Short mmCIF file of C-alpha atoms in Angstrom, two decimals:
data_model
loop_
_atom_site.label_atom_id
_atom_site.label_comp_id
_atom_site.label_asym_id
_atom_site.label_seq_id
_atom_site.Cartn_x
_atom_site.Cartn_y
_atom_site.Cartn_z
CA MET Y 1 2.97 24.43 7.36
CA GLN Y 2 0.28 23.51 4.88
CA ARG Y 3 1.85 22.61 1.55
CA ARG Y 4 0.14 22.13 -1.78
CA PHE Y 5 2.26 19.33 -3.20
CA VAL Y 6 0.11 17.16 -5.39
CA GLY Y 7 0.45 14.28 -7.71
CA LEU Y 8 3.91 12.74 -7.53
CA ALA Y 9 3.63 10.73 -4.33
CA ALA Y 10 0.04 9.70 -5.05
CA VAL Y 11 0.90 8.56 -8.56
CA ALA Y 12 3.86 6.57 -7.26
CA VAL Y 13 1.70 4.77 -4.72
CA ALA Y 14 -1.05 4.14 -7.25
CA LEU Y 15 1.40 2.58 -9.68
CA GLY Y 16 3.10 0.52 -7.01
CA LEU Y 17 6.43 2.15 -7.69
CA THR Y 18 9.24 1.81 -5.16
CA ALA Y 19 11.76 4.15 -6.80
CA THR Y 20 12.58 7.36 -4.97
CA LEU Y 21 10.90 10.58 -6.00
CA SER Y 22 13.97 12.71 -5.51
CA GLY Y 23 14.78 12.91 -9.20
CA CYS Y 24 18.14 12.55 -10.87
CA GLY Y 25 20.00 15.14 -8.80
CA THR Y 26 22.95 14.58 -6.50
CA ASP Y 27 22.61 11.89 -3.85
CA GLY Y 28 23.29 13.44 -0.45
CA GLY Y 29 24.24 10.10 1.09
CA SER Y 30 22.21 7.82 3.37
CA GLY Y 31 19.21 8.30 1.11
CA GLY Y 32 19.36 12.06 1.38
CA VAL Y 33 19.38 14.74 -1.29
CA THR Y 34 21.93 17.46 -2.03
CA LEU Y 35 20.46 20.61 -3.54
CA LYS Y 36 22.67 22.77 -5.72
CA LEU Y 37 22.19 26.52 -5.21
CA VAL Y 38 23.83 29.20 -7.34
CA ALA Y 39 23.69 32.65 -5.76
CA ALA Y 40 24.85 36.17 -6.56
CA GLU Y 41 27.58 38.00 -4.66
CA TYR Y 42 26.40 41.13 -2.86
CA GLY Y 43 29.57 41.76 -0.87
CA THR Y 44 32.59 43.83 -1.82
CA GLY Y 45 35.24 41.42 -0.55
CA ALA Y 46 35.96 38.37 1.57
CA GLY Y 47 34.97 40.21 4.73
CA ASN Y 48 31.33 40.68 3.70
CA SER Y 49 30.91 38.01 1.05
CA SER Y 50 27.41 36.58 0.58
CA LYS Y 51 28.98 33.16 1.09
CA LYS Y 52 29.17 33.86 4.83
CA TYR Y 53 25.41 34.34 4.90
CA TRP Y 54 24.72 31.19 2.91
CA ASP Y 55 27.19 29.09 4.92
CA ASP Y 56 25.47 30.08 8.16
CA LEU Y 57 21.95 29.60 6.76
CA THR Y 58 22.65 26.21 5.17
CA ALA Y 59 24.37 24.91 8.32
CA ARG Y 60 21.29 25.74 10.37
CA PHE Y 61 18.97 24.34 7.70
CA GLU Y 62 20.86 21.06 7.39
CA LYS Y 63 20.83 20.61 11.17
CA ALA Y 64 17.04 21.01 11.16
CA ASN Y 65 16.57 18.89 8.02
CA PRO Y 66 19.09 16.02 8.18
CA GLY Y 67 17.87 14.44 4.94
CA ILE Y 68 18.76 17.50 2.81
CA GLN Y 69 22.15 19.07 2.17
CA VAL Y 70 22.72 22.30 0.22
CA ASP Y 71 25.78 22.97 -1.90
CA VAL Y 72 26.14 26.72 -2.53
CA ALA Y 73 28.21 28.39 -5.26
CA VAL Y 74 28.43 32.20 -5.13
CA HIS Y 75 29.32 34.11 -8.32
CA SER Y 76 29.80 37.82 -9.02
CA TRP Y 77 26.88 39.76 -10.46
CA LYS Y 78 28.90 40.20 -13.66
CA ASP Y 79 28.91 36.42 -14.18
CA VAL Y 80 26.08 34.77 -12.30
CA ASP Y 81 23.28 35.12 -14.86
CA ARG Y 82 25.55 33.89 -17.64
CA GLU Y 83 26.83 31.01 -15.48
CA VAL Y 84 23.30 29.80 -14.77
CA ALA Y 85 22.29 30.17 -18.43
CA GLU Y 86 25.25 28.03 -19.47
CA MET Y 87 24.43 25.39 -16.86
CA VAL Y 88 20.84 25.20 -18.05
CA LYS Y 89 21.92 25.01 -21.69
CA ALA Y 90 24.30 22.16 -20.86
CA GLY Y 91 21.53 20.22 -19.10
CA GLU Y 92 23.11 20.82 -15.69
CA ALA Y 93 20.64 23.25 -14.15
CA PRO Y 94 21.02 24.00 -10.45
CA ASP Y 95 18.11 23.13 -8.21
CA ILE Y 96 17.85 26.75 -7.06
CA ALA Y 97 19.21 29.97 -8.52
CA GLN Y 98 19.29 33.41 -6.91
CA ILE Y 99 19.94 35.73 -9.86
CA GLY Y 100 18.59 38.72 -11.77
CA ALA Y 101 16.14 37.23 -14.29
CA TYR Y 102 13.69 34.36 -14.47
CA ALA Y 103 11.26 34.98 -17.35
CA ASP Y 104 13.10 33.04 -20.08
CA TYR Y 105 13.29 29.94 -17.86
CA ALA Y 106 9.64 30.22 -16.87
CA GLN Y 107 8.58 30.69 -20.49
CA ALA Y 108 10.51 27.56 -21.44
CA GLY Y 109 8.77 25.51 -18.74
CA GLU Y 110 11.98 24.93 -16.78
CA LEU Y 111 10.84 26.32 -13.41
CA TYR Y 112 8.47 25.24 -10.70
CA SER Y 113 5.75 27.75 -9.92
CA SER Y 114 5.54 29.03 -6.37
CA ASN Y 115 2.46 26.97 -5.53
CA GLU Y 116 4.32 23.82 -6.53
CA MET Y 117 7.10 24.55 -4.03
CA LEU Y 118 6.11 26.80 -1.18
CA ALA Y 119 3.91 26.51 1.85
CA ILE Y 120 0.83 28.72 1.54
CA ARG Y 121 2.03 30.90 4.40
CA THR Y 122 5.35 31.57 2.65
CA GLU Y 123 3.82 32.37 -0.72
CA SER Y 124 1.15 34.69 0.68
CA ASN Y 125 3.73 36.66 2.69
CA PHE Y 126 5.45 38.26 -0.32
CA LEU Y 127 4.71 41.95 -0.82
CA PRO Y 128 2.08 42.15 -3.59
CA SER Y 129 4.00 44.61 -5.79
CA LEU Y 130 6.95 42.21 -5.82
CA SER Y 131 5.03 38.99 -6.32
CA ASP Y 132 3.10 40.63 -9.18
CA ALA Y 133 6.42 41.45 -10.84
CA GLY Y 134 7.50 37.82 -10.49
CA LYS Y 135 4.64 36.37 -12.51
CA VAL Y 136 4.54 34.89 -16.00
CA ARG Y 137 1.13 34.07 -17.48
CA GLY Y 138 -0.45 34.74 -14.10
CA SER Y 139 1.69 32.30 -12.08
CA LEU Y 140 4.54 33.23 -9.76
CA TYR Y 141 7.89 31.82 -10.90
CA GLY Y 142 10.34 34.52 -9.84
CA LEU Y 143 10.32 34.62 -6.05
CA PRO Y 144 11.49 38.04 -4.84
CA PHE Y 145 14.67 37.68 -2.78
CA VAL Y 146 15.66 41.23 -1.81
CA ALA Y 147 14.41 44.63 -2.92
CA SER Y 148 15.31 48.28 -2.99
CA THR Y 149 13.66 51.56 -3.89
CA ARG Y 150 15.04 54.90 -5.07
CA LEU Y 151 14.77 58.40 -3.68
CA LEU Y 152 16.32 61.71 -4.66
CA PHE Y 153 19.42 62.34 -2.56
CA TYR Y 154 20.87 65.76 -1.88
CA ASN Y 155 24.00 66.89 -0.06
CA LYS Y 156 22.70 68.69 3.03
CA ALA Y 157 25.89 70.69 3.59
CA LEU Y 158 25.91 72.03 0.02
CA PHE Y 159 22.22 72.89 0.25
CA ASP Y 160 22.63 74.63 3.60
CA LYS Y 161 25.54 76.73 2.35
CA ALA Y 162 23.48 77.80 -0.67
CA GLY Y 163 20.37 78.46 1.46
CA LEU Y 164 18.32 75.90 -0.45
CA ASP Y 165 15.34 73.78 0.53
CA ALA Y 166 14.85 70.20 -0.68
CA PRO Y 167 13.37 70.16 -4.20
CA GLN Y 168 9.73 69.23 -4.71
CA THR Y 169 9.26 69.90 -8.44
CA TRP Y 170 11.28 69.82 -11.64
CA ASP Y 171 11.52 73.62 -11.49
CA ASP Y 172 12.97 73.32 -8.00
CA ILE Y 173 15.60 70.89 -9.30
CA GLY Y 174 16.54 73.34 -12.03
CA ASP Y 175 16.69 76.34 -9.69
CA ASP Y 176 18.65 74.47 -7.04
CA ALA Y 177 21.09 73.13 -9.63
CA GLU Y 178 21.64 76.67 -10.96
CA ALA Y 179 22.43 77.89 -7.44
CA LEU Y 180 24.82 75.02 -6.81
CA LYS Y 181 26.57 75.57 -10.13
CA LYS Y 182 27.18 79.22 -9.23
CA ARG Y 183 28.83 78.05 -6.02
CA GLY Y 184 31.21 75.81 -7.94
CA VAL Y 185 29.63 72.40 -7.26
CA THR Y 186 31.10 69.96 -9.78
CA TYR Y 187 27.89 68.03 -10.44
CA PRO Y 188 24.87 70.15 -9.50
CA PHE Y 189 22.69 67.21 -10.58
CA ALA Y 190 24.44 63.96 -11.51
CA LEU Y 191 22.51 62.22 -14.29
CA PRO Y 192 24.06 58.78 -14.99
CA LEU Y 193 22.71 57.67 -18.35
CA GLY Y 194 25.80 55.63 -19.19
CA GLN Y 195 25.53 51.93 -19.93
CA GLU Y 196 26.06 50.62 -16.40
CA GLU Y 197 22.48 51.03 -15.15
CA SER Y 198 20.78 53.68 -17.24
CA GLN Y 199 17.65 51.54 -17.51
CA ALA Y 200 17.05 52.41 -13.82
CA GLU Y 201 17.71 56.14 -14.16
CA THR Y 202 15.45 56.16 -17.20
CA LEU Y 203 12.55 54.51 -15.37
CA MET Y 204 12.86 56.89 -12.42
CA TRP Y 205 12.51 59.91 -14.70
CA MET Y 206 9.70 58.31 -16.70
CA LEU Y 207 7.76 57.70 -13.48
CA SER Y 208 8.35 61.26 -12.31
CA GLY Y 209 6.74 62.47 -15.54
CA ASN Y 210 3.70 60.16 -15.15
CA GLY Y 211 5.05 57.71 -17.71
CA GLY Y 212 6.89 54.41 -17.61
CA TYR Y 213 8.10 51.53 -19.74
CA THR Y 214 4.66 49.90 -19.83
CA ASP Y 215 1.05 50.90 -19.28
CA ASP Y 216 -1.40 49.44 -16.76
CA VAL Y 217 -1.98 46.31 -18.82
CA GLY Y 218 1.71 45.65 -19.50
CA THR Y 219 2.01 47.03 -23.03
CA TYR Y 220 5.23 48.89 -23.84
CA VAL Y 221 4.68 52.66 -24.09
CA ILE Y 222 8.31 53.75 -24.26
CA ASP Y 223 7.77 56.53 -26.80
CA SER Y 224 4.63 57.89 -25.13
CA ALA Y 225 3.99 61.63 -25.06
CA ALA Y 226 4.69 61.70 -21.32
CA ASN Y 227 8.08 60.02 -21.70
CA ILE Y 228 9.07 62.28 -24.59
CA GLU Y 229 8.11 65.35 -22.56
CA THR Y 230 10.22 64.13 -19.63
CA PHE Y 231 13.33 63.67 -21.73
CA ASN Y 232 12.81 66.96 -23.50
CA TRP Y 233 12.85 68.62 -20.08
CA LEU Y 234 16.04 66.80 -19.11
CA LYS Y 235 17.69 67.74 -22.39
CA ASP Y 236 16.66 71.41 -22.45
CA ASP Y 237 16.33 72.43 -18.80
CA LEU Y 238 18.99 70.36 -17.08
CA VAL Y 239 21.64 69.07 -19.49
CA GLY Y 240 21.32 71.95 -21.94
CA LYS Y 241 21.90 74.50 -19.18
CA GLY Y 242 25.11 72.83 -18.06
CA LEU Y 243 23.69 71.61 -14.75
CA THR Y 244 24.76 67.97 -14.92
CA GLY Y 245 28.52 68.33 -14.52
CA PRO Y 246 31.64 67.84 -16.63
CA VAL Y 247 30.82 64.33 -17.90
CA ALA Y 248 28.09 63.94 -20.50
CA PRO Y 249 25.18 61.93 -19.01
CA GLY Y 250 25.57 59.28 -21.71
CA LYS Y 251 29.17 58.73 -20.57
CA LEU Y 252 28.48 58.84 -16.84
CA ASP Y 253 27.99 55.46 -15.16
CA ARG Y 254 26.11 55.09 -11.92
CA GLU Y 255 29.20 53.88 -10.02
CA LYS Y 256 31.14 57.03 -10.94
CA ALA Y 257 28.22 59.28 -10.04
CA PHE Y 258 27.84 57.56 -6.66
CA GLU Y 259 31.57 57.81 -6.01
CA ALA Y 260 31.45 61.55 -6.74
CA PHE Y 261 28.52 61.92 -4.32
CA THR Y 262 30.48 60.27 -1.50
CA LYS Y 263 33.30 62.78 -2.19
CA GLY Y 264 30.94 65.73 -1.75
CA GLU Y 265 31.11 66.68 -5.44
CA VAL Y 266 27.41 66.14 -6.24
CA GLY Y 267 24.49 68.30 -5.19
CA MET Y 268 21.67 65.95 -6.17
CA LEU Y 269 21.17 62.50 -7.70
CA ASN Y 270 18.85 59.51 -7.52
CA GLY Y 271 20.11 57.00 -4.96
CA HIS Y 272 19.46 53.83 -3.00
CA PRO Y 273 20.09 52.69 0.60
CA THR Y 274 23.63 51.43 0.06
CA LEU Y 275 24.70 54.82 -1.28
CA MET Y 276 23.21 56.48 1.80
CA GLN Y 277 25.37 54.34 4.06
CA ASP Y 278 28.51 54.80 1.93
CA ALA Y 279 28.09 58.59 1.80
CA GLU Y 280 27.58 58.97 5.53
CA LYS Y 281 30.66 56.83 6.23
CA LYS Y 282 32.59 59.46 4.23
CA GLY Y 283 31.07 62.30 6.23
CA VAL Y 284 28.46 63.38 3.66
CA GLU Y 285 25.14 64.15 5.34
CA VAL Y 286 22.36 62.95 3.06
CA GLY Y 287 18.92 64.45 2.60
CA MET Y 288 16.26 62.34 0.88
CA VAL Y 289 12.93 63.16 -0.78
CA PRO Y 290 10.67 61.41 -3.31
CA LEU Y 291 11.72 62.18 -6.87
CA PRO Y 292 10.15 65.51 -7.81
CA GLY Y 293 7.72 65.69 -10.71
CA PRO Y 294 6.47 68.58 -12.85
CA ASP Y 295 3.96 69.70 -10.21
CA GLY Y 296 5.14 68.05 -6.98
CA PRO Y 297 6.62 64.88 -5.50
CA THR Y 298 6.16 61.65 -7.47
CA GLU Y 299 3.59 59.43 -5.79
CA GLY Y 300 5.19 56.14 -6.83
CA SER Y 301 8.81 55.07 -6.76
CA MET Y 302 11.02 52.82 -8.80
CA GLY Y 303 11.54 49.47 -7.16
CA VAL Y 304 14.26 46.92 -7.86
CA ALA Y 305 14.19 43.23 -6.96
CA ASP Y 306 16.41 40.19 -7.39
CA TRP Y 307 14.93 36.76 -7.77
CA MET Y 308 14.99 33.20 -6.47
CA MET Y 309 13.74 30.28 -8.58
CA GLY Y 310 13.50 26.52 -8.46
CA PHE Y 311 14.44 24.44 -11.51
CA LYS Y 312 12.55 21.27 -12.42
CA GLN Y 313 15.41 19.36 -14.02
CA ASN Y 314 16.49 17.30 -11.00
CA GLY Y 315 12.99 16.72 -9.70
CA HIS Y 316 13.67 17.95 -6.16
CA ARG Y 317 10.44 19.84 -5.84
CA GLU Y 318 9.65 19.01 -2.23
CA GLU Y 319 13.21 19.49 -0.99
CA ILE Y 320 13.48 22.82 -2.80
CA GLY Y 321 10.25 23.93 -1.17
CA THR Y 322 11.43 22.90 2.28
CA PHE Y 323 14.62 24.90 1.81
CA LEU Y 324 12.88 27.98 0.42
CA ASP Y 325 10.36 28.00 3.27
CA PHE Y 326 13.38 28.19 5.58
CA VAL Y 327 15.06 30.94 3.51
CA TYR Y 328 11.95 33.11 3.78
CA GLN Y 329 11.62 32.92 7.56
CA ASP Y 330 11.79 36.43 9.01
CA GLU Y 331 15.12 36.04 10.76
CA ASN Y 332 16.80 34.93 7.52
CA VAL Y 333 15.16 37.58 5.35
CA LEU Y 334 16.15 40.31 7.79
CA ALA Y 335 19.69 39.01 8.24
CA PHE Y 336 20.42 39.36 4.52
CA ALA Y 337 18.71 42.75 4.25
CA ASP Y 338 20.68 43.99 7.27
CA ALA Y 339 23.98 42.79 5.85
CA TYR Y 340 23.63 44.76 2.61
CA ASP Y 341 21.32 47.68 3.48
CA LEU Y 342 18.52 46.24 1.37
CA LEU Y 343 14.79 45.82 1.94
CA PRO Y 344 12.96 42.63 2.94
CA VAL Y 345 10.48 41.20 0.45
CA THR Y 346 7.89 39.77 2.85
CA GLY Y 347 5.13 41.54 4.72
CA SER Y 348 6.06 40.20 8.15
CA ALA Y 349 9.78 41.02 7.84
CA SER Y 350 8.95 44.48 6.48
CA ALA Y 351 6.70 45.15 9.46
CA GLU Y 352 9.45 44.03 11.83
CA MET Y 353 12.00 46.30 10.14
CA GLU Y 354 9.60 49.23 10.25
CA ALA Y 355 9.05 48.75 13.98
CA ASP Y 356 12.78 48.55 14.73
CA GLY Y 357 14.38 51.90 15.50
CA LYS Y 358 17.81 50.75 14.34
CA HIS Y 359 16.45 50.70 10.79
CA GLU Y 360 15.09 54.23 10.90
CA GLN Y 361 17.27 55.35 7.99
CA LEU Y 362 15.62 52.74 5.78
CA HIS Y 363 12.03 53.62 6.70
CA ASP Y 364 11.56 56.08 3.81
CA PHE Y 365 12.72 53.44 1.34
CA LEU Y 366 10.57 50.82 3.03
CA SER Y 367 7.44 52.95 2.89
CA ALA Y 368 8.00 53.52 -0.84
CA LEU Y 369 8.27 49.80 -1.64
CA PRO Y 370 4.57 48.73 -1.62
CA ASN Y 371 3.69 51.35 -4.26
CA SER Y 372 6.87 51.00 -6.28
CA GLN Y 373 6.98 50.11 -9.94
CA LEU Y 374 9.52 47.55 -11.12
CA TYR Y 375 10.93 46.74 -14.51
CA PRO Y 376 8.67 44.47 -16.60
CA PHE Y 377 10.61 41.42 -15.44
CA GLY Y 378 7.90 39.01 -16.55
CA LYS Y 379 8.49 39.84 -20.22
CA THR Y 380 11.13 37.73 -21.93
CA SER Y 381 11.63 40.75 -24.21
CA TRP Y 382 12.80 42.91 -21.30
CA ALA Y 383 16.43 41.79 -21.56
CA GLN Y 384 16.64 43.11 -25.14
CA VAL Y 385 14.77 46.29 -24.28
CA SER Y 386 17.00 46.95 -21.29
CA GLU Y 387 20.11 46.59 -23.45
CA ALA Y 388 18.64 48.99 -26.01
CA VAL Y 389 18.01 51.55 -23.27
CA LYS Y 390 21.58 51.23 -22.00
CA GLU Y 391 22.94 51.66 -25.50
CA LYS Y 392 20.77 54.53 -26.73
CA ILE Y 393 19.21 56.62 -23.97
CA GLY Y 394 22.23 58.83 -23.29
CA SER Y 395 22.04 60.22 -26.82
CA ALA Y 396 18.51 61.51 -26.17
CA VAL Y 397 19.85 64.36 -24.02
CA GLU Y 398 22.87 65.27 -26.14
CA PRO Y 399 22.93 68.82 -27.61
CA ASN Y 400 21.71 67.58 -31.00
CA GLY Y 401 19.76 64.66 -29.63
CA SER Y 402 16.09 63.99 -30.21
CA PRO Y 403 14.21 62.35 -27.33
CA GLU Y 404 11.35 61.49 -29.68
CA SER Y 405 13.67 59.69 -32.13
CA VAL Y 406 15.67 57.88 -29.47
CA LEU Y 407 12.63 56.71 -27.51
CA GLY Y 408 11.03 55.71 -30.80
CA ALA Y 409 14.05 53.58 -31.68
CA ILE Y 410 13.93 51.83 -28.30
CA ALA Y 411 10.18 51.31 -28.71
CA SER Y 412 10.85 49.66 -32.07
CA VAL Y 413 13.26 47.22 -30.41
CA ALA Y 414 10.55 46.49 -27.83
CA ARG Y 415 7.93 45.80 -30.50
CA ASP Y 416 10.25 43.48 -32.39
CA ALA Y 417 11.25 41.65 -29.22
CA GLU Y 418 7.61 41.28 -28.18
CA GLY Y 419 6.76 39.84 -31.57
CA ALA Y 420 9.47 37.23 -31.20
CA GLU Y 421 8.17 35.95 -27.82
#
């Protein structure tokens, strides 16, 4: 593969230097290099731990690249971002991290950009919507690792019993939820605005109302008229009419809402591929449609991605690139996506998944990915804004809540955080 490494080897030759260019990282023995990779755990136990994937991949990689070894540490999602942050702060950065955020490290100059590491073919294969989300100051630092999109899920059995069609508009959601409530459904529409992942639920609804966290040029517009109108509808026409179940949305976490859906207690909610698989294993037949908007289905979708990045500290730029080119080969991308019902992040692997009948259940999610909108990951302020959303957004739909005031308060946090960048 053509690689765009420049500078280091040429400078070394020009200066007559004989020292190795592998940096100060771990010596892999016999002149080799050992890369340290910290990765997130996607499994639910030892049987499907991500470590099994990485052990298989690194064994094959090391066999093909005898001068490079890879030492992998897998941490839970609750801990992995903090663990990497502490390693970096202590001057012990891993060579590669597969975690949830990259912008702070890129802003601090601690990461290699993609064109410093990857072969051209690898870099150009990322789906554009994902690679755009991985950029800081126009350069790609956060390499998308896996992705997912969201659709509105509905319980087909509950809908059939009530004689309902899949919703296409907000009014349809309201009418269907009313019908389900009359039939005793516990959660006609589950609306998880609790702290677990309410930043995702919030973005989905913002997009359905033609809003979002940012505008087309990346400026925060959290308290825009469109967003306020969306949350007024949720407050008055869904929550206010008792259509969201026995737990207040601000107290309902996504995990609990998903669990209730797999038990057949939820008529509708916003879901992702893993929930689809979990529900059908429990005998719940799932219907899926794009999230309805005021006048019809939402054209875009919310996308979610996790990230891979290469740290400069140990100087293993070329070895990191060699390993990442291997990681992003189609068979490896698809193997991880298959294992956890996620979506591939490259064009070639996406095309292969789309052509494979065994992935038919994922095709709706896959088709939504190219036009999906992700969180503003490239902003170092996003971490603070996300926490503010988790903390405050549930109160916007409370009986005495004010969407305008709550969104305004979150927007103020965003402005302050932006100013501090």
